[in-house]
DNA sequence: GGAACGATCTGC
DNA sequence: CAGATCGTTCCC
């Protein structure tokens, strides 16, 4: 089993559409649960689809902080979604974690997902499986905090699938979703 | 103070 | 395909 190295903050300091595909195949770790990131989306401050588009608010303040922190938001009255903040401190950008391939802690994920077959193939399912909630808004994934992003030596794909972002009503045509191609 | 709208998921 | 379900934001 290759050594896991925590992702460096400098890696996340770039522009969200540049950083996002680099997060493919990285590991999301929370306690005993480990998963490989297989789908992401980029959101930028000058992006009508982004929560940061209208400037900082109490909800989005983490997005405008330094890179490497989690921005966790509540939506549709029942779901949470998790982003990794990117770009320099003061800019509102982030990468939405859309899907993860479960690697470890699968039994625990199954319990949290109430026995359903799909454990983490969506942004809200991923948060449920990994028990990511509002208490994790602002946690630093680059330091020793509970949730971390790690590199285990598997590089991002050379040929990621690219397409439009899901579930938005503005900036429909912007192809800022990336996915690991099927094996 | 009120209304509209979600970066979604599930079961019918 | 529609319902669930409520915080955030914007407008009056």
PDB file of C-alpha atoms (C1' of nucleotides) in Angstrom:
ATOM      1  CA  UNK A   1       0.000   0.000   0.000  1.00  0.00           C
ATOM      2  CA  UNK A   2       1.646   3.221  -1.184  1.00  0.00           C
ATOM      3  CA  UNK A   3       2.257   5.983   1.296  1.00  0.00           C
ATOM      4  CA  UNK A   4      -0.379   8.681   1.546  1.00  0.00           C
ATOM      5  CA  UNK A   5       0.767  12.273   1.424  1.00  0.00           C
ATOM      6  CA  UNK A   6      -1.521  15.099   2.428  1.00  0.00           C
ATOM      7  CA  UNK A   7      -2.237  17.513  -0.423  1.00  0.00           C
ATOM      8  CA  UNK A   8      -0.343  20.765  -0.119  1.00  0.00           C
ATOM      9  CA  UNK A   9      -2.150  24.057   0.152  1.00  0.00           C
ATOM     10  CA  UNK A  10      -0.148  25.477  -2.771  1.00  0.00           C
ATOM     11  CA  UNK A  11      -1.720  22.842  -5.014  1.00  0.00           C
ATOM     12  CA  UNK A  12      -5.123  24.354  -4.288  1.00  0.00           C
ATOM     13  CA  UNK A  13      -4.124  28.000  -4.653  1.00  0.00           C
ATOM     14  CA  UNK A  14      -4.692  28.083  -8.420  1.00  0.00           C
ATOM     15  CA  UNK A  15      -7.753  28.838 -10.494  1.00  0.00           C
ATOM     16  CA  UNK A  16     -10.630  26.450  -9.767  1.00  0.00           C
ATOM     17  CA  UNK A  17     -10.970  25.143 -13.369  1.00  0.00           C
ATOM     18  CA  UNK A  18      -7.233  24.367 -13.295  1.00  0.00           C
ATOM     19  CA  UNK A  19      -7.252  22.771  -9.877  1.00  0.00           C
ATOM     20  CA  UNK A  20     -10.434  20.709 -10.266  1.00  0.00           C
ATOM     21  CA  UNK A  21      -9.152  18.025 -12.684  1.00  0.00           C
ATOM     22  CA  UNK A  22      -6.013  17.721 -10.556  1.00  0.00           C
ATOM     23  CA  UNK A  23      -8.182  16.519  -7.672  1.00  0.00           C
ATOM     24  CA  UNK A  24      -9.359  13.504  -9.659  1.00  0.00           C
ATOM     25  CA  UNK A  25      -7.962  10.267  -8.192  1.00  0.00           C
ATOM     26  CA  UNK A  26      -6.986  11.977  -4.940  1.00  0.00           C
ATOM     27  CA  UNK A  27      -8.204  10.435  -1.688  1.00  0.00           C
ATOM     28  CA  UNK A  28     -10.870  11.820   0.613  1.00  0.00           C
ATOM     29  CA  UNK A  29     -10.320  10.597   4.169  1.00  0.00           C
ATOM     30  CA  UNK A  30     -12.561  10.979   7.197  1.00  0.00           C
ATOM     31  CA  UNK A  31     -11.872   8.615  10.073  1.00  0.00           C
ATOM     32  CA  UNK A  32     -11.934   5.051   8.827  1.00  0.00           C
ATOM     33  CA  UNK A  33     -13.653   6.067   5.587  1.00  0.00           C
ATOM     34  CA  UNK A  34     -11.492   6.488   2.491  1.00  0.00           C
ATOM     35  CA  UNK A  35     -12.603   7.146  -1.065  1.00  0.00           C
ATOM     36  CA  UNK A  36     -11.091   8.090  -4.398  1.00  0.00           C
ATOM     37  CA  UNK A  37     -12.432  11.290  -5.937  1.00  0.00           C
ATOM     38  CA  UNK A  38     -13.852  10.478  -9.378  1.00  0.00           C
ATOM     39  CA  UNK A  39     -15.982  13.520 -10.235  1.00  0.00           C
ATOM     40  CA  UNK A  40     -15.609  17.240  -9.517  1.00  0.00           C
ATOM     41  CA  UNK A  41     -16.924  20.609 -10.649  1.00  0.00           C
ATOM     42  CA  UNK A  42     -15.300  24.061 -10.571  1.00  0.00           C
ATOM     43  CA  UNK A  43     -17.028  27.209  -9.302  1.00  0.00           C
ATOM     44  CA  UNK A  44     -15.494  30.649  -9.581  1.00  0.00           C
ATOM     45  CA  UNK A  45     -16.252  34.093  -8.237  1.00  0.00           C
ATOM     46  CA  UNK A  46     -17.068  35.577 -11.662  1.00  0.00           C
ATOM     47  CA  UNK A  47     -19.362  32.630 -12.342  1.00  0.00           C
ATOM     48  CA  UNK A  48     -23.144  33.195 -12.219  1.00  0.00           C
ATOM     49  CA  UNK A  49     -23.661  29.584 -11.121  1.00  0.00           C
ATOM     50  CA  UNK A  50     -21.393  29.981  -8.090  1.00  0.00           C
ATOM     51  CA  UNK A  51     -22.577  30.703  -4.567  1.00  0.00           C
ATOM     52  CA  UNK A  52     -19.792  33.293  -4.426  1.00  0.00           C
ATOM     53  CA  UNK A  53     -21.066  35.254  -7.443  1.00  0.00           C
ATOM     54  CA  UNK A  54     -22.905  37.876  -5.372  1.00  0.00           C
ATOM     55  CA  UNK A  55     -20.033  38.422  -2.972  1.00  0.00           C
ATOM     56  CA  UNK A  56     -19.354  37.042   0.482  1.00  0.00           C
ATOM     57  CA  UNK A  57     -22.296  36.230   2.781  1.00  0.00           C
ATOM     58  CA  UNK A  58     -22.413  34.462   6.155  1.00  0.00           C
ATOM     59  CA  UNK A  59     -23.005  31.185   4.339  1.00  0.00           C
ATOM     60  CA  UNK A  60     -20.218  31.568   1.785  1.00  0.00           C
ATOM     61  CA  UNK A  61     -17.553  33.218   3.931  1.00  0.00           C
ATOM     62  CA  UNK A  62     -15.329  30.108   3.845  1.00  0.00           C
ATOM     63  CA  UNK A  63     -15.245  30.242   0.039  1.00  0.00           C
ATOM     64  CA  UNK A  64     -13.596  33.652   0.279  1.00  0.00           C
ATOM     65  CA  UNK A  65     -10.966  32.489   2.751  1.00  0.00           C
ATOM     66  CA  UNK A  66      -7.647  30.732   2.114  1.00  0.00           C
ATOM     67  CA  UNK A  67      -7.518  27.604  -0.064  1.00  0.00           C
ATOM     68  CA  UNK A  68      -7.615  24.144   1.435  1.00  0.00           C
ATOM     69  CA  UNK A  69     -10.686  24.517   3.615  1.00  0.00           C
ATOM     70  CA  UNK A  70     -14.015  22.753   3.189  1.00  0.00           C
ATOM     71  CA  UNK A  71     -17.045  24.782   2.176  1.00  0.00           C
ATOM     72  CA  UNK A  72     -20.068  22.743   3.263  1.00  0.00           C
ATOM     73  CA  UNK A  73     -23.524  23.998   2.346  1.00  0.00           C
ATOM     74  CA  UNK A  74     -27.069  22.848   3.006  1.00  0.00           C
ATOM     75  CA  UNK A  75     -29.502  22.619   0.099  1.00  0.00           C
ATOM     76  CA  UNK A  76     -32.963  21.429  -0.894  1.00  0.00           C
ATOM     77  CA  UNK A  77     -33.957  21.449   2.760  1.00  0.00           C
ATOM     78  CA  UNK A  78     -32.241  18.124   3.437  1.00  0.00           C
ATOM     79  CA  UNK A  79     -28.842  17.666   1.818  1.00  0.00           C
ATOM     80  CA  UNK A  80     -25.287  18.797   2.392  1.00  0.00           C
ATOM     81  CA  UNK A  81     -22.586  19.166  -0.257  1.00  0.00           C
ATOM     82  CA  UNK A  82     -18.845  19.627   0.202  1.00  0.00           C
ATOM     83  CA  UNK A  83     -16.369  21.787  -1.703  1.00  0.00           C
ATOM     84  CA  UNK A  84     -12.631  22.330  -1.453  1.00  0.00           C
ATOM     85  CA  UNK A  85     -11.841  26.047  -1.439  1.00  0.00           C
ATOM     86  CA  UNK A  86      -9.340  27.062  -4.129  1.00  0.00           C
ATOM     87  CA  UNK A  87      -7.613  30.237  -5.254  1.00  0.00           C
ATOM     88  CA  UNK A  88      -5.846  32.862  -3.183  1.00  0.00           C
ATOM     89  CA  UNK A  89      -7.257  34.170   0.097  1.00  0.00           C
ATOM     90  CA  UNK A  90      -9.901  36.781  -0.643  1.00  0.00           C
ATOM     91  CA  UNK A  91     -11.306  35.184  -3.802  1.00  0.00           C
ATOM     92  CA  UNK A  92     -14.491  33.108  -3.757  1.00  0.00           C
ATOM     93  CA  UNK A  93     -13.820  29.874  -5.611  1.00  0.00           C
ATOM     94  CA  UNK A  94     -14.136  26.180  -4.843  1.00  0.00           C
ATOM     95  CA  UNK A  95     -14.261  22.674  -6.300  1.00  0.00           C
ATOM     96  CA  UNK A  96     -17.429  20.693  -5.603  1.00  0.00           C
ATOM     97  CA  UNK A  97     -16.804  17.040  -4.735  1.00  0.00           C
ATOM     98  CA  UNK A  98     -19.431  15.235  -6.809  1.00  0.00           C
ATOM     99  CA  UNK A  99     -18.526  11.573  -6.583  1.00  0.00           C
ATOM    100  CA  UNK A 100     -16.133   9.276  -4.770  1.00  0.00           C
ATOM    101  CA  UNK A 101     -15.280   5.598  -5.190  1.00  0.00           C
ATOM    102  CA  UNK A 102     -15.406   4.003  -1.729  1.00  0.00           C
ATOM    103  CA  UNK A 103     -12.190   2.192  -0.781  1.00  0.00           C
ATOM    104  CA  UNK A 104     -12.220   1.715   3.002  1.00  0.00           C
ATOM    105  CA  UNK A 105     -14.892   1.921   5.682  1.00  0.00           C
ATOM    106  CA  UNK A 106     -17.459   0.622   3.223  1.00  0.00           C
ATOM    107  CA  UNK A 107     -19.571  -1.096   5.892  1.00  0.00           C
ATOM    108  CA  UNK A 108     -19.848   2.152   7.840  1.00  0.00           C
ATOM    109  CA  UNK A 109     -20.797   3.990   4.654  1.00  0.00           C
ATOM    110  CA  UNK A 110     -23.485   1.401   3.949  1.00  0.00           C
ATOM    111  CA  UNK A 111     -24.963   1.952   7.405  1.00  0.00           C
ATOM    112  CA  UNK A 112     -24.969   5.710   6.941  1.00  0.00           C
ATOM    113  CA  UNK A 113     -26.590   5.220   3.536  1.00  0.00           C
ATOM    114  CA  UNK A 114     -29.224   2.946   5.085  1.00  0.00           C
ATOM    115  CA  UNK A 115     -28.186  -0.061   3.055  1.00  0.00           C
ATOM    116  CA  UNK A 116     -28.592   1.544  -0.330  1.00  0.00           C
ATOM    117  CA  UNK A 117     -26.416   0.255  -3.136  1.00  0.00           C
ATOM    118  CA  UNK A 118     -24.988   3.570  -4.319  1.00  0.00           C
ATOM    119  CA  UNK A 119     -22.795   4.915  -1.548  1.00  0.00           C
ATOM    120  CA  UNK A 120     -21.087   8.047  -2.806  1.00  0.00           C
ATOM    121  CA  UNK A 121     -21.955   8.656  -6.470  1.00  0.00           C
ATOM    122  CA  UNK A 122     -23.409  12.116  -5.886  1.00  0.00           C
ATOM    123  CA  UNK A 123     -22.444  15.223  -3.913  1.00  0.00           C
ATOM    124  CA  UNK A 124     -25.050  14.710  -1.177  1.00  0.00           C
ATOM    125  CA  UNK A 125     -24.659  10.929  -1.044  1.00  0.00           C
ATOM    126  CA  UNK A 126     -20.911  11.425  -0.638  1.00  0.00           C
ATOM    127  CA  UNK A 127     -21.485  13.700   2.341  1.00  0.00           C
ATOM    128  CA  UNK A 128     -23.892  11.227   3.912  1.00  0.00           C
ATOM    129  CA  UNK A 129     -21.503   8.291   3.418  1.00  0.00           C
ATOM    130  CA  UNK A 130     -18.550  10.237   4.843  1.00  0.00           C
ATOM    131  CA  UNK A 131     -20.634  11.918   7.580  1.00  0.00           C
ATOM    132  CA  UNK A 132     -19.699  15.368   6.361  1.00  0.00           C
ATOM    133  CA  UNK A 133     -22.037  17.998   7.812  1.00  0.00           C
ATOM    134  CA  UNK A 134     -22.302  21.652   8.744  1.00  0.00           C
ATOM    135  CA  UNK A 135     -19.856  21.119  11.604  1.00  0.00           C
ATOM    136  CA  UNK A 136     -17.189  20.601   8.939  1.00  0.00           C
ATOM    137  CA  UNK A 137     -17.693  23.935   7.207  1.00  0.00           C
ATOM    138  CA  UNK A 138     -14.236  25.519   7.332  1.00  0.00           C
ATOM    139  CA  UNK A 139     -12.167  22.488   8.314  1.00  0.00           C
ATOM    140  CA  UNK A 140      -8.678  22.489   6.844  1.00  0.00           C
ATOM    141  CA  UNK A 141      -8.071  19.474   4.623  1.00  0.00           C
ATOM    142  CA  UNK A 142      -4.366  20.337   4.330  1.00  0.00           C
ATOM    143  CA  UNK A 143      -3.570  20.217   8.058  1.00  0.00           C
ATOM    144  CA  UNK A 144      -4.259  17.631  10.739  1.00  0.00           C
ATOM    145  CA  UNK A 145      -8.003  18.219  10.848  1.00  0.00           C
ATOM    146  CA  UNK A 146     -10.513  15.353  10.876  1.00  0.00           C
ATOM    147  CA  UNK A 147     -11.087  15.419   7.127  1.00  0.00           C
ATOM    148  CA  UNK A 148      -8.150  15.310   4.728  1.00  0.00           C
ATOM    149  CA  UNK A 149      -7.229  15.125   1.071  1.00  0.00           C
ATOM    150  CA  UNK A 150      -4.373  12.773   0.255  1.00  0.00           C
ATOM    151  CA  UNK A 151      -2.258  11.713  -2.708  1.00  0.00           C
ATOM    152  CA  UNK A 152      -1.433   8.012  -2.824  1.00  0.00           C
ATOM    153  CA  UNK A 153       0.545   8.203  -6.042  1.00  0.00           C
ATOM    154  CA  UNK A 154      -2.291   7.611  -8.508  1.00  0.00           C
ATOM    155  CA  UNK A 155      -2.083  10.513 -10.967  1.00  0.00           C
ATOM    156  CA  UNK A 156      -5.079  12.377 -12.346  1.00  0.00           C
ATOM    157  CA  UNK A 157      -6.294  10.860 -15.640  1.00  0.00           C
ATOM    158  CA  UNK A 158      -4.673  12.120 -18.841  1.00  0.00           C
ATOM    159  CA  UNK A 159      -8.052  12.049 -20.577  1.00  0.00           C
ATOM    160  CA  UNK A 160     -10.759  13.018 -18.074  1.00  0.00           C
ATOM    161  CA  UNK A 161     -14.340  13.193 -19.287  1.00  0.00           C
ATOM    162  CA  UNK A 162     -15.378  16.843 -19.495  1.00  0.00           C
ATOM    163  CA  UNK A 163     -18.889  18.197 -19.558  1.00  0.00           C
ATOM    164  CA  UNK A 164     -21.369  20.773 -18.308  1.00  0.00           C
ATOM    165  CA  UNK A 165     -22.067  21.129 -14.612  1.00  0.00           C
ATOM    166  CA  UNK A 166     -25.115  19.464 -13.113  1.00  0.00           C
ATOM    167  CA  UNK A 167     -28.153  20.973 -11.450  1.00  0.00           C
ATOM    168  CA  UNK A 168     -27.491  24.625 -12.200  1.00  0.00           C
ATOM    169  CA  UNK A 169     -29.675  27.113 -14.034  1.00  0.00           C
ATOM    170  CA  UNK A 170     -27.024  29.684 -14.981  1.00  0.00           C
ATOM    171  CA  UNK A 171     -23.827  29.335 -17.020  1.00  0.00           C
ATOM    172  CA  UNK A 172     -25.271  26.112 -18.419  1.00  0.00           C
ATOM    173  CA  UNK A 173     -22.747  25.889 -21.230  1.00  0.00           C
ATOM    174  CA  UNK A 174     -19.581  26.122 -19.164  1.00  0.00           C
ATOM    175  CA  UNK A 175     -17.871  22.699 -19.273  1.00  0.00           C
ATOM    176  CA  UNK A 176     -16.441  22.706 -15.771  1.00  0.00           C
ATOM    177  CA  UNK A 177     -17.242  19.158 -14.701  1.00  0.00           C
ATOM    178  CA  UNK A 178     -14.559  16.496 -14.844  1.00  0.00           C
ATOM    179  CA  UNK A 179     -14.827  12.757 -14.347  1.00  0.00           C
ATOM    180  CA  UNK A 180     -12.410   9.834 -14.263  1.00  0.00           C
ATOM    181  CA  UNK A 181     -13.092   7.772 -17.405  1.00  0.00           C
ATOM    182  CA  UNK A 182     -14.417   4.233 -16.882  1.00  0.00           C
ATOM    183  CA  UNK A 183     -11.744   1.532 -16.584  1.00  0.00           C
TER     184      UNK A 183
ATOM    185  C1'  DG B   1     -42.192  40.289   6.775  1.00  0.00           C
ATOM    186  C1'  DG B   2     -42.636  37.383   2.743  1.00  0.00           C
ATOM    187  C1'  DA B   3     -41.585  34.744  -1.216  1.00  0.00           C
ATOM    188  C1'  DA B   4     -38.780  32.243  -4.398  1.00  0.00           C
ATOM    189  C1'  DC B   5     -35.347  29.113  -5.185  1.00  0.00           C
ATOM    190  C1'  DG B   6     -32.080  25.795  -4.901  1.00  0.00           C
ATOM    191  C1'  DA B   7     -24.350  23.010  -7.015  1.00  0.00           C
ATOM    192  C1'  DT B   8     -30.174  16.785  -4.744  1.00  0.00           C
ATOM    193  C1'  DC B   9     -32.133  12.298  -3.895  1.00  0.00           C
ATOM    194  C1'  DT B  10     -35.667   8.985  -3.752  1.00  0.00           C
ATOM    195  C1'  DG B  11     -39.680   6.351  -4.710  1.00  0.00           C
ATOM    196  C1'  DC B  12     -43.597   5.980  -7.594  1.00  0.00           C
TER     197       DC B  12
ATOM    198  C1'  DC C   1     -41.585  12.690 -12.904  1.00  0.00           C
ATOM    199  C1'  DA C   2     -42.871  15.006  -8.659  1.00  0.00           C
ATOM    200  C1'  DG C   3     -42.420  15.466  -3.694  1.00  0.00           C
ATOM    201  C1'  DA C   4     -39.617  16.206   0.274  1.00  0.00           C
ATOM    202  C1'  DT C   5     -38.191  20.208   3.256  1.00  0.00           C
ATOM    203  C1'  DC C   6     -35.793  24.445   5.036  1.00  0.00           C
ATOM    204  C1'  DG C   7     -31.854  27.836   4.950  1.00  0.00           C
ATOM    205  C1'  DT C   8     -30.346  31.702   2.261  1.00  0.00           C
ATOM    206  C1'  DT C   9     -31.074  35.583  -0.229  1.00  0.00           C
ATOM    207  C1'  DC C  10     -33.504  39.214  -2.149  1.00  0.00           C
ATOM    208  C1'  DC C  11     -37.336  42.298  -2.479  1.00  0.00           C
ATOM    209  C1'  DC C  12     -41.005  45.104  -0.486  1.00  0.00           C
TER     210       DC C  12
END
